[in-house]
Amino acid sequence: MIKTPYLLFLGDAPDALAAKVAQGIKDWRPEYSIGQFRMENCNADMNLPDMDFDAAVAAGVKTLVIGVANRGGYISAEWQAELVRALRAGLDIASGLHNLLCDVPELVSVAQEEGRELHDVRVPSVEYPIASGVKRTGKRCLAVGTDCSVGKMYTALAMEKEMLARGMKATFRSTGQTGILITGDGVPLDAVVADFMAGAVEYLTPDNDADHWDLIEGQGSLYHASYSGVTMALVHGGQPDALILAHEPTRKHMRGLPDYQQPSLEELRDTALILARVVNPDVKVVGISVNTQHMSEDEATTYLEDTAARMGIPATDPFRYGAGPLVDALEAM
Amino acid sequence: MIKTPYLLFLGDAPDALAAKVAQGIKDWRPEYSIGQFRMENCNADMNLPDMDFDAAVAAGVKTLVIGVANRGGYISAEWQAELVRALRAGLDIASGLHNLLCDVPELVSVAQEEGRELHDVRVPSVEYPIASGVKRTGKRCLAVGTDCSVGKMYTALAMEKEMLARGMKATFRSTGQTGILITGDGVPLDAVVADFMAGAVEYLTPDNDADHWDLIEGQGSLYHASYSGVTMALVHGGQPDALILAHEPTRKHMRGLPDYQQPSLEELRDTALILARVVNPDVKVVGISVNTQHMSEDEATTYLEDTAARMGIPATDPFRYGAGPLVDALEAM
């Protein structure tokens, strides 16, 4: 659907975390990631060649992918000017922003003039049903976080990679724009109308072989005041058999909420189990995925060992050390 | 905001139940309910003066409110002809029907010609923000249910009425189409896009006087697999100081989910407190609202006494016996 390869648009990202879309594409589809485009005041860097649009076209790039997610989604005048230049240079544009490319008249008219495509992957492409709650065949794993942006998507992608390498049946099920840009399929859950959220998750994870695992991409956090409703819909629509706790130990406060602290892993475990048991009484918390990117090697290994011992389940950083222990836990079920 | 007062459109309602929206408006906002408009074959009667549109305008009515469910899932030619006459006479129209007024070209063009407003209260009319989680001034009360449709809206409306009668500062805050038509304002939460649900609730319940109570209309249930995400957004966006547990004891299973049973009041209390404490550590469960419509007088009073004794907080059916005990509990806080 979206033509590859990509130039990753980092815009004026205030920090690396704001560019997690670009980071995800680069990490999981490096073969698509030819270069990056950064504006002044950009504080993100994918360590890809910086390219202007003409250089990207000359290098074979087909699509400029918006790799930076603004809070609430917002296309500024500065962004718009660059996107028009990209279309003029010969690039399609793909975006997961709340503010749609196709709602910006200048982008639509220039794309039409130039014969370019605008892809808004956030727009739900399906009329999702209201959730039925009916038990489905096959198995499902969901990562729930102590906060937003703690590595839930990476965890699911790393588990899928490890499971496929072991010959297990597994499918990463994307629920966000980055995952959809990576895999080309999924449900843009945060853009779904409230009544249909859980139904969209059911739609995404249908009946399957008894030994097949859906690795459902988590969103938000049950403890994040802005997005907890989305997480709840994942827990109840996903009917998980296995939950993974996802955590980033160096956070000073909940992302975007300076007055809020992360829950402990014990609190998250207990709350997630209470809620998940509503739809699957046999659900288990099987492992912990720790994002150790801001920890030294010693800090990370010590933290993982201590946490696994304290919680009585495997703990790993799937990006740094692989998802093996988490997949072992699923195999043992 | 919908302009008041109202003429209630009962159309060709086959029975009283079909006109329950009109009944709700008449019950809770009698001062808005100037008259009713009935077509031939109308079997509903609000015991309000029958008025044609000119008489309603002469009596000061500003808006014709569709108080009846339409047959066949579309706006019939007969209805459309009457609605056009209402616009021509000088009335706005407000509707909570699935079929939108603004999807009927003739209504749109006549409204434009006449300078009238069409209000489709199922469609959000505001771009809600993402929730900030910032603590707001004033106090908030939210009813959470063991199931959907157990009387949460009536509970909040009855509490508002009792509080205003006692001279307390209180505002019913509607989150559904019936409530919006009753009060003329609110958030159609089940139609809000997922990311903005909690923000919409924050928008609905802004800073207020320290002794002012928002009575927030609940939706869904934390235990209802289809709609729990909406409920979660109410809990975290609403920042409740007080929670009311709402229950219908004669339900055989969760509404629309034959395989699911209601939680106990104890389970609901404990789960709701865990989640509500994320945004307000001081939140308390202060009372229980029981929908006893399917219970005899003896059954109802026995059930209420037993439940209050068992749970250690007041229990009442606010529609049958008044909201006094629930308001006492708020006053005692």
XYZ file of C-alpha atoms in Angstrom:
666
model
C 0.000 0.000 0.000
C 2.674 2.530 1.002
C 5.537 2.582 -1.486
C 8.999 1.868 -0.088
C 11.724 2.806 0.659
C 11.235 5.719 3.020
C 12.709 9.060 3.965
C 11.939 9.582 7.675
C 10.642 13.077 8.497
C 11.844 14.061 11.987
C 10.594 17.664 11.726
C 11.390 19.780 14.769
C 11.138 16.898 17.254
C 11.732 18.277 20.775
C 13.411 15.055 21.895
C 14.229 11.524 20.774
C 11.069 10.079 22.354
C 8.889 12.325 20.169
C 10.392 10.585 17.130
C 9.516 7.068 18.221
C 7.633 6.447 14.988
C 10.807 6.977 12.987
C 12.814 4.952 15.490
C 10.385 2.048 15.184
C 10.544 1.993 11.418
C 14.326 2.197 11.460
C 14.655 -0.565 14.056
C 12.182 -3.025 12.524
C 12.435 -2.185 8.829
C 16.012 -0.901 8.403
C 15.867 -1.912 4.749
C 13.138 0.699 4.173
C 14.946 3.486 6.041
C 17.178 5.239 3.493
C 17.557 8.613 5.171
C 16.176 11.237 7.533
C 14.925 14.801 7.067
C 15.415 17.214 9.968
C 14.367 20.838 10.380
C 16.098 23.468 12.528
C 15.681 22.788 16.264
C 15.309 19.065 15.687
C 16.542 17.179 18.727
C 16.071 13.678 17.344
C 18.588 11.728 15.274
C 18.132 8.251 13.763
C 21.793 8.104 12.709
C 20.650 7.884 9.116
C 21.999 10.062 6.304
C 20.449 13.544 6.364
C 18.865 14.097 2.950
C 16.891 16.827 1.277
C 13.975 15.722 -0.848
C 15.786 15.854 -4.171
C 18.638 13.752 -2.797
C 16.111 11.254 -1.412
C 14.379 10.930 -4.776
C 17.751 10.446 -6.444
C 18.496 7.690 -3.890
C 15.289 5.864 -4.856
C 13.060 6.945 -1.942
C 9.346 6.780 -2.764
C 7.637 8.012 0.411
C 8.284 10.623 3.077
C 7.041 9.096 6.339
C 6.138 11.467 9.184
C 8.277 9.932 11.908
C 7.479 12.361 14.714
C 4.273 12.319 16.777
C 3.116 15.577 18.310
C 0.880 15.599 21.358
C -2.645 15.780 19.974
C -1.371 15.888 16.393
C -0.709 19.251 14.738
C 0.614 20.222 11.310
C 2.366 23.592 11.684
C 2.892 26.124 8.902
C 6.590 25.234 8.915
C 5.832 21.537 8.492
C 3.315 22.239 5.768
C 5.852 24.191 3.717
C 8.313 21.274 3.884
C 5.654 18.701 3.010
C 4.671 20.702 -0.069
C 8.322 20.760 -1.117
C 8.476 16.970 -0.664
C 5.449 16.465 -2.923
C 6.923 18.829 -5.526
C 10.185 16.866 -5.423
C 8.320 13.664 -6.251
C 7.626 11.929 -2.914
C 4.400 10.415 -1.571
C 3.707 11.184 2.113
C 2.537 8.772 4.823
C 1.413 9.988 8.226
C -0.123 8.717 11.436
C -0.898 12.166 12.862
C -4.324 13.023 14.252
C -4.422 16.028 11.914
C -4.824 14.435 8.540
C -2.790 15.241 5.493
C -5.985 15.007 3.473
C -7.537 17.770 5.599
C -4.854 20.263 4.516
C -6.171 21.738 1.247
C -2.737 22.775 -0.044
C -1.336 19.258 0.415
C -4.340 17.709 -1.326
C -4.157 20.085 -4.282
C -0.382 19.810 -4.694
C -0.559 16.004 -4.416
C -3.220 15.997 -7.114
C -1.198 18.295 -9.360
C 1.933 16.194 -8.936
C 0.239 12.781 -9.042
C 1.416 11.927 -5.517
C -0.354 9.910 -2.789
C -1.184 11.029 0.752
C -1.529 8.127 3.236
C -3.241 8.883 6.551
C -2.720 5.567 8.350
C -4.507 6.840 11.457
C -7.873 6.938 9.713
C -9.831 3.781 10.515
C -10.514 2.011 7.246
C -13.175 -0.325 8.632
C -16.542 0.139 10.379
C -15.702 -1.822 13.489
C -18.417 -3.708 15.376
C -19.365 -3.292 19.012
C -17.479 -5.923 21.016
C -19.383 -9.168 21.595
C -17.143 -10.538 24.342
C -17.511 -14.018 22.820
C -14.531 -16.279 23.541
C -12.281 -16.756 20.501
C -10.001 -19.653 19.552
C -6.221 -19.236 19.535
C -4.061 -17.475 22.107
C -3.356 -13.830 22.720
C -0.615 -11.942 24.533
C -0.861 -8.266 25.501
C 1.764 -5.985 27.023
C 0.429 -3.518 29.608
C 2.644 -0.679 30.777
C 3.296 1.256 33.957
C 3.236 4.285 31.614
C 2.847 5.210 27.962
C 5.822 4.820 25.643
C 7.688 2.264 27.724
C 8.304 -0.270 24.933
C 5.077 -2.234 24.527
C 5.241 -2.238 20.719
C 8.899 -3.219 20.725
C 8.120 -6.024 23.133
C 5.443 -7.465 20.848
C 7.587 -7.083 17.723
C 10.590 -8.689 19.428
C 8.454 -11.551 20.694
C 7.001 -12.124 17.223
C 10.501 -12.214 15.737
C 11.713 -14.693 18.354
C 8.603 -16.884 18.061
C 8.840 -17.063 14.265
C 12.520 -17.950 14.597
C 11.500 -20.831 16.862
C 8.890 -22.023 14.354
C 5.949 -20.962 16.536
C 2.757 -19.502 15.023
C 2.706 -15.819 15.905
C 1.386 -12.549 14.471
C 2.150 -9.034 15.624
C -1.181 -7.157 15.731
C -0.646 -3.435 15.414
C -2.890 -0.968 17.205
C -0.989 2.246 16.491
C 0.299 4.286 13.634
C 3.926 3.193 13.958
C 3.001 -0.461 13.868
C 0.719 0.126 10.904
C 3.511 1.948 9.074
C 5.857 -0.958 9.908
C 3.528 -3.831 9.002
C 1.057 -2.187 6.616
C -1.944 -3.462 8.593
C -3.700 -2.954 11.923
C -6.220 -0.852 13.819
C -5.457 2.794 14.616
C -7.064 2.314 18.009
C -6.662 5.794 19.434
C -8.642 7.164 16.460
C -11.526 4.728 16.809
C -14.817 6.072 18.175
C -15.245 5.180 21.863
C -18.119 2.713 21.503
C -16.206 0.598 18.992
C -12.748 0.388 20.604
C -13.092 -3.071 22.131
C -14.869 -4.297 18.997
C -11.953 -3.084 16.883
C -9.561 -5.139 19.025
C -11.781 -8.202 18.638
C -11.800 -7.595 14.865
C -7.996 -7.359 14.863
C -7.502 -10.637 16.728
C -10.039 -13.115 15.323
C -10.405 -16.863 15.817
C -7.184 -18.662 15.029
C -5.374 -22.008 15.373
C -5.281 -23.262 18.934
C -1.475 -22.945 19.008
C -1.358 -19.532 17.321
C -0.387 -16.454 19.330
C -1.472 -12.931 18.555
C 1.045 -10.468 19.968
C -1.222 -7.483 20.498
C 0.428 -4.090 20.550
C -0.408 -2.322 23.799
C -1.421 1.336 24.065
C -1.375 3.841 26.901
C -1.501 2.572 30.454
C -4.234 1.639 32.887
C -2.537 4.228 35.130
C -2.290 7.057 32.566
C -5.130 9.536 33.115
C -5.191 10.642 29.467
C -5.288 7.269 27.712
C -6.406 4.603 30.182
C -9.718 4.079 28.375
C -7.851 2.872 25.294
C -5.825 0.439 27.404
C -8.995 -0.853 29.027
C -10.492 -1.575 25.598
C -7.359 -3.569 24.706
C -7.617 -5.625 27.879
C -11.305 -6.409 27.384
C -11.321 -6.624 23.573
C -8.072 -8.589 23.436
C -9.126 -11.370 25.852
C -5.452 -11.962 26.664
C -4.253 -15.379 27.845
C -0.899 -13.883 28.775
C 0.011 -10.418 30.003
C 3.493 -8.908 29.895
C 4.229 -6.002 32.245
C 6.177 -3.234 30.481
C 8.211 -0.732 32.487
C 10.773 2.041 32.145
C 12.494 2.376 35.541
C 14.096 5.802 35.089
C 10.926 7.824 34.459
C 10.535 10.667 36.927
C 6.788 10.956 36.326
C 4.066 9.680 34.001
C 4.671 10.854 30.444
C 3.008 14.254 29.930
C 1.584 14.246 33.472
C 4.119 15.921 35.813
C 1.908 15.368 38.872
C 1.571 11.611 38.383
C 3.939 8.801 39.379
C 4.157 5.375 37.794
C 2.580 2.503 39.705
C 4.780 -0.282 41.007
C 4.979 -3.463 38.963
C 3.028 -5.191 41.736
C 0.211 -2.635 41.497
C 0.091 -2.916 37.718
C 0.086 -6.729 37.894
C -2.750 -6.872 40.398
C -4.911 -4.262 38.644
C -4.381 -5.707 35.178
C -5.303 -9.187 36.416
C -8.522 -7.973 38.058
C -9.590 -6.330 34.807
C -8.379 -9.045 32.401
C -10.097 -11.793 34.396
C -13.436 -10.203 33.483
C -12.968 -11.594 29.968
C -10.601 -14.528 30.659
C -10.505 -16.041 34.150
C -7.372 -18.033 33.240
C -5.225 -15.052 32.238
C -1.703 -14.998 33.693
C 1.022 -12.396 34.018
C 3.945 -14.300 32.517
C 6.838 -11.879 32.232
C 8.245 -8.379 32.509
C 9.650 -6.277 29.698
C 11.955 -3.552 30.977
C 13.076 -0.667 28.807
C 16.683 -0.222 30.051
C 17.803 2.273 27.417
C 18.763 4.855 30.048
C 20.611 2.340 32.259
C 24.194 1.116 32.116
C 24.921 -2.543 31.426
C 25.476 -3.197 35.138
C 22.386 -1.269 36.173
C 20.276 -3.072 33.601
C 21.348 -6.610 34.444
C 21.089 -5.968 38.177
C 17.652 -4.427 37.767
C 16.422 -7.326 35.634
C 17.744 -9.969 38.052
C 16.298 -8.215 41.088
C 12.956 -7.673 39.402
C 12.638 -11.265 38.193
C 13.477 -12.532 41.689
C 11.069 -10.117 43.378
C 8.150 -10.755 41.010
C 8.770 -14.469 40.461
C 8.537 -14.258 36.654
C 11.108 -13.664 33.897
C 12.287 -10.105 33.269
C 14.230 -8.939 30.240
C 14.812 -5.985 27.969
C 13.699 -7.561 24.676
C 15.353 -4.862 22.591
C 18.702 -5.088 24.388
C 18.827 -8.764 25.321
C 16.213 -10.419 23.123
C 12.729 -11.655 23.914
C 13.829 -15.215 24.707
C 12.716 -15.348 28.351
C 9.264 -13.948 27.478
C 8.792 -16.465 24.669
C 9.991 -19.254 26.992
C 7.179 -18.225 29.324
C 4.577 -18.436 26.539
C 5.925 -21.838 25.456
C 5.629 -23.075 29.043
C 1.914 -22.195 29.224
C -25.752 24.590 23.365
C -29.384 23.926 22.558
C -31.690 26.907 23.086
C -34.513 26.386 25.596
C -37.444 26.065 26.186
C -38.595 23.104 24.127
C -41.521 21.745 22.168
C -41.349 17.946 22.502
C -41.826 16.109 19.199
C -43.609 12.824 19.871
C -44.244 12.107 16.181
C -46.142 8.895 15.555
C -44.813 7.113 18.663
C -46.306 3.589 18.753
C -46.301 3.559 22.569
C -45.095 5.457 25.628
C -41.765 3.570 25.744
C -40.824 4.888 22.292
C -41.058 8.415 23.723
C -38.773 7.852 26.700
C -36.482 10.708 25.681
C -39.439 13.104 25.862
C -40.439 11.549 29.188
C -36.942 12.164 30.555
C -37.020 15.801 29.487
C -40.448 16.318 31.001
C -39.485 14.525 34.247
C -36.198 16.350 34.808
C -36.641 19.695 33.080
C -40.372 20.471 33.343
C -39.511 24.157 33.090
C -38.133 23.532 29.562
C -41.145 21.462 28.488
C -43.687 23.998 27.174
C -45.698 21.682 24.967
C -45.830 18.553 22.845
C -46.316 17.968 19.123
C -48.111 14.771 18.115
C -48.868 13.420 14.665
C -51.796 11.184 13.797
C -51.451 7.698 15.273
C -49.322 8.967 18.164
C -49.809 6.721 21.183
C -47.599 8.646 23.575
C -48.771 11.541 25.748
C -46.645 13.642 28.100
C -49.741 15.416 29.474
C -48.372 18.656 28.086
C -50.358 21.153 25.960
C -50.590 20.023 22.316
C -49.197 22.839 20.185
C -48.547 23.440 16.538
C -45.274 25.118 15.629
C -46.664 28.648 15.335
C -48.298 28.391 18.750
C -45.047 27.107 20.204
C -43.082 30.029 18.772
C -45.702 32.423 20.149
C -45.275 30.753 23.558
C -41.539 31.402 23.491
C -40.329 27.947 22.450
C -36.900 27.993 20.779
C -36.255 24.350 19.871
C -38.230 21.332 18.692
C -36.657 18.304 20.403
C -37.115 14.858 18.865
C -38.381 12.984 21.899
C -39.214 9.714 20.185
C -37.310 6.866 18.518
C -37.963 6.685 14.785
C -39.356 3.584 13.142
C -37.340 1.672 10.585
C -34.081 3.478 11.264
C -34.720 6.418 8.953
C -36.427 9.815 9.041
C -39.732 9.217 7.269
C -41.217 11.520 4.659
C -44.002 12.359 7.140
C -41.500 13.368 9.822
C -39.405 15.308 7.348
C -42.411 17.351 6.211
C -43.221 18.272 9.826
C -39.603 19.109 10.632
C -39.431 21.410 7.631
C -42.600 23.140 8.842
C -41.012 23.574 12.279
C -37.937 25.226 10.757
C -40.113 27.490 8.620
C -42.100 28.488 11.719
C -38.909 29.601 13.454
C -37.782 26.650 15.567
C -34.356 25.049 15.852
C -34.387 21.226 15.945
C -32.411 18.942 18.290
C -32.145 15.180 17.844
C -30.328 12.196 19.333
C -31.316 9.822 16.528
C -28.728 7.621 14.850
C -29.964 9.074 11.561
C -28.614 12.599 11.579
C -30.655 15.678 10.767
C -27.631 17.084 8.982
C -27.664 14.108 6.605
C -31.101 15.141 5.289
C -30.406 17.692 2.511
C -33.812 19.385 2.697
C -33.484 20.013 6.434
C -29.994 21.435 5.963
C -31.036 23.761 3.155
C -34.210 24.984 4.882
C -32.317 25.539 8.142
C -29.768 27.607 6.236
C -32.452 29.639 4.482
C -34.279 30.315 7.729
C -31.219 30.866 9.895
C -32.165 27.938 12.155
C -29.865 25.439 13.918
C -29.896 21.644 13.607
C -28.416 19.884 16.669
C -27.414 16.238 16.231
C -26.391 15.497 19.802
C -24.831 12.134 18.882
C -22.103 14.003 17.031
C -19.429 15.763 19.099
C -19.596 19.480 18.360
C -16.299 20.376 20.061
C -12.663 19.426 19.428
C -11.917 18.051 22.859
C -8.385 18.246 24.267
C -6.266 15.345 25.448
C -6.718 15.008 29.205
C -4.124 16.853 31.281
C -4.873 15.106 34.556
C -4.383 18.449 36.351
C -6.350 18.655 39.599
C -9.407 20.880 39.277
C -11.200 22.922 41.905
C -14.707 21.996 43.013
C -16.071 18.524 43.725
C -17.258 15.744 41.451
C -19.467 12.716 41.902
C -19.651 9.812 39.428
C -21.946 6.795 39.388
C -20.275 3.549 38.274
C -22.429 0.541 37.488
C -22.229 -3.212 37.832
C -23.652 -3.165 34.279
C -24.856 -0.793 31.542
C -28.346 0.741 31.761
C -28.798 0.313 35.504
C -29.926 3.884 36.250
C -26.762 5.969 36.403
C -28.289 8.947 34.568
C -31.402 8.986 36.740
C -29.202 8.741 39.830
C -27.231 11.827 38.857
C -30.342 13.784 37.864
C -32.145 12.852 41.080
C -29.135 13.871 43.146
C -28.913 17.213 41.327
C -32.590 17.869 42.001
C -32.255 17.034 45.691
C -29.084 19.092 46.075
C -30.593 22.157 44.423
C -33.656 21.770 46.661
C -31.301 21.847 49.656
C -29.594 24.986 48.341
C -26.382 23.166 47.485
C -24.367 24.074 44.371
C -24.765 21.221 41.912
C -24.744 20.643 38.136
C -25.728 17.501 36.263
C -23.071 16.895 33.592
C -24.436 14.856 30.726
C -22.334 12.324 28.807
C -25.077 10.765 26.634
C -27.620 11.855 24.082
C -30.673 11.704 26.345
C -28.950 13.706 29.034
C -27.761 16.257 26.494
C -31.315 16.726 25.213
C -32.601 17.021 28.785
C -30.134 19.722 29.805
C -29.266 21.249 26.436
C -25.535 20.626 26.833
C -22.989 17.872 27.409
C -20.554 15.468 25.764
C -21.760 12.491 23.632
C -18.941 10.409 25.083
C -19.566 7.167 23.218
C -19.076 9.053 19.939
C -15.816 10.754 20.972
C -12.570 9.503 19.421
C -10.649 7.257 21.834
C -7.677 9.536 22.526
C -9.914 12.420 23.578
C -12.413 10.633 25.833
C -10.851 11.594 29.158
C -10.142 15.098 27.857
C -13.800 15.474 26.911
C -14.767 14.600 30.484
C -12.274 17.142 31.842
C -13.754 19.736 29.455
C -17.240 18.904 30.708
C -16.331 19.314 34.381
C -14.042 22.357 34.653
C -12.766 24.269 37.682
C -15.600 25.372 39.918
C -16.393 26.747 43.382
C -14.910 24.688 46.203
C -18.387 23.750 47.415
C -19.826 23.009 43.955
C -20.602 19.434 42.931
C -20.638 18.133 39.371
C -22.927 15.118 39.110
C -21.312 13.324 36.172
C -23.525 10.979 34.167
C -21.913 7.530 34.096
C -21.652 5.313 31.006
C -21.111 1.595 30.512
C -19.413 -0.393 33.261
C -15.849 -1.232 34.214
C -17.044 -4.850 33.971
C -18.769 -4.583 30.567
C -16.457 -5.967 27.872
C -17.958 -3.777 25.129
C -17.885 -0.373 26.817
C -15.437 -0.506 29.741
C -13.008 1.841 28.023
C -15.619 4.602 28.053
C -16.203 4.041 31.763
C -12.477 4.143 32.430
C -12.233 7.521 30.700
C -15.019 8.818 32.950
C -13.199 7.630 36.062
C -9.875 9.183 35.052
C -11.218 12.285 33.288
C -13.821 12.941 35.954
C -11.427 12.912 38.944
C -14.325 11.941 41.196
C -14.265 12.814 44.889
C -17.278 10.582 45.449
C -18.364 7.401 43.705
C -21.876 5.962 43.752
C -22.276 2.257 42.965
C -25.251 1.642 40.640
C -26.884 -1.778 40.464
C -29.913 -3.630 39.069
C -30.287 -6.800 41.177
C -32.598 -8.767 38.870
C -30.318 -8.911 35.810
C -29.606 -12.465 34.692
C -26.454 -11.499 32.789
C -24.549 -8.426 31.605
C -26.620 -6.401 29.145
C -25.987 -7.753 25.624
C -23.390 -10.274 26.867
C -25.147 -13.578 27.701
C -21.883 -15.229 28.843
C -21.031 -12.543 31.399
C -22.280 -12.090 34.957
C -22.416 -8.834 36.900
C -19.714 -8.331 39.502
C -20.673 -8.100 43.151
C -20.989 -4.635 44.664
C -17.863 -5.406 46.684
C -15.883 -6.239 43.535
C -17.106 -3.092 41.786
C -16.294 -0.959 44.839
C -12.758 -2.300 45.170
C -11.946 -2.092 41.461
C -13.415 1.376 41.009
C -11.456 2.657 44.013
C -8.154 1.251 42.717
C -8.699 3.009 39.390
C -10.154 6.274 40.723
C -7.319 6.686 43.251
C -4.934 7.088 40.315
C -6.386 10.579 39.780
C -7.689 11.327 43.285
C -6.180 9.486 46.269
C -8.966 10.797 48.530
C -11.882 9.397 46.493
C -14.543 7.557 48.497
C -17.415 5.248 47.634
C -20.236 7.015 49.464
C -23.473 5.285 48.494
C -25.349 2.735 46.436
C -28.096 3.438 43.904
C -30.286 0.405 43.281
C -32.702 0.196 40.364
C -35.611 -1.672 41.997
C -38.120 -1.275 39.158
C -38.548 -5.043 38.842
C -38.886 -5.621 42.610
C -41.953 -5.415 44.838
C -42.100 -2.841 47.624
C -41.105 -5.465 50.198
C -38.346 -6.881 48.053
C -36.986 -3.414 47.364
C -36.919 -2.179 50.962
C -35.448 -5.445 52.227
C -32.789 -5.425 49.516
C -31.865 -1.802 50.248
C -31.643 -2.373 54.025
C -29.579 -5.538 53.628
C -27.260 -3.925 51.107
C -26.697 -0.802 53.189
C -25.926 -2.938 56.243
C -23.607 -5.257 54.331
C -21.676 -2.498 52.539
C -21.681 0.030 55.371
C -22.913 2.916 53.201
C -26.375 4.262 52.320
C -28.407 2.441 49.671
C -31.525 3.782 47.982
C -33.481 3.726 44.759
C -33.335 7.451 43.940
C -36.152 7.244 41.416
C -38.490 5.344 43.746
C -37.485 6.748 47.146
C -35.559 9.934 46.339
C -31.844 10.638 46.407
C -31.822 11.926 49.993
C -29.468 9.317 51.508
C -26.951 9.791 48.668
C -26.998 13.574 49.063
C -26.660 13.187 52.846
C -23.489 11.241 52.141
C -22.095 14.017 49.946
C -22.982 16.639 52.558
C -21.165 14.606 55.189
C -17.910 14.625 53.214
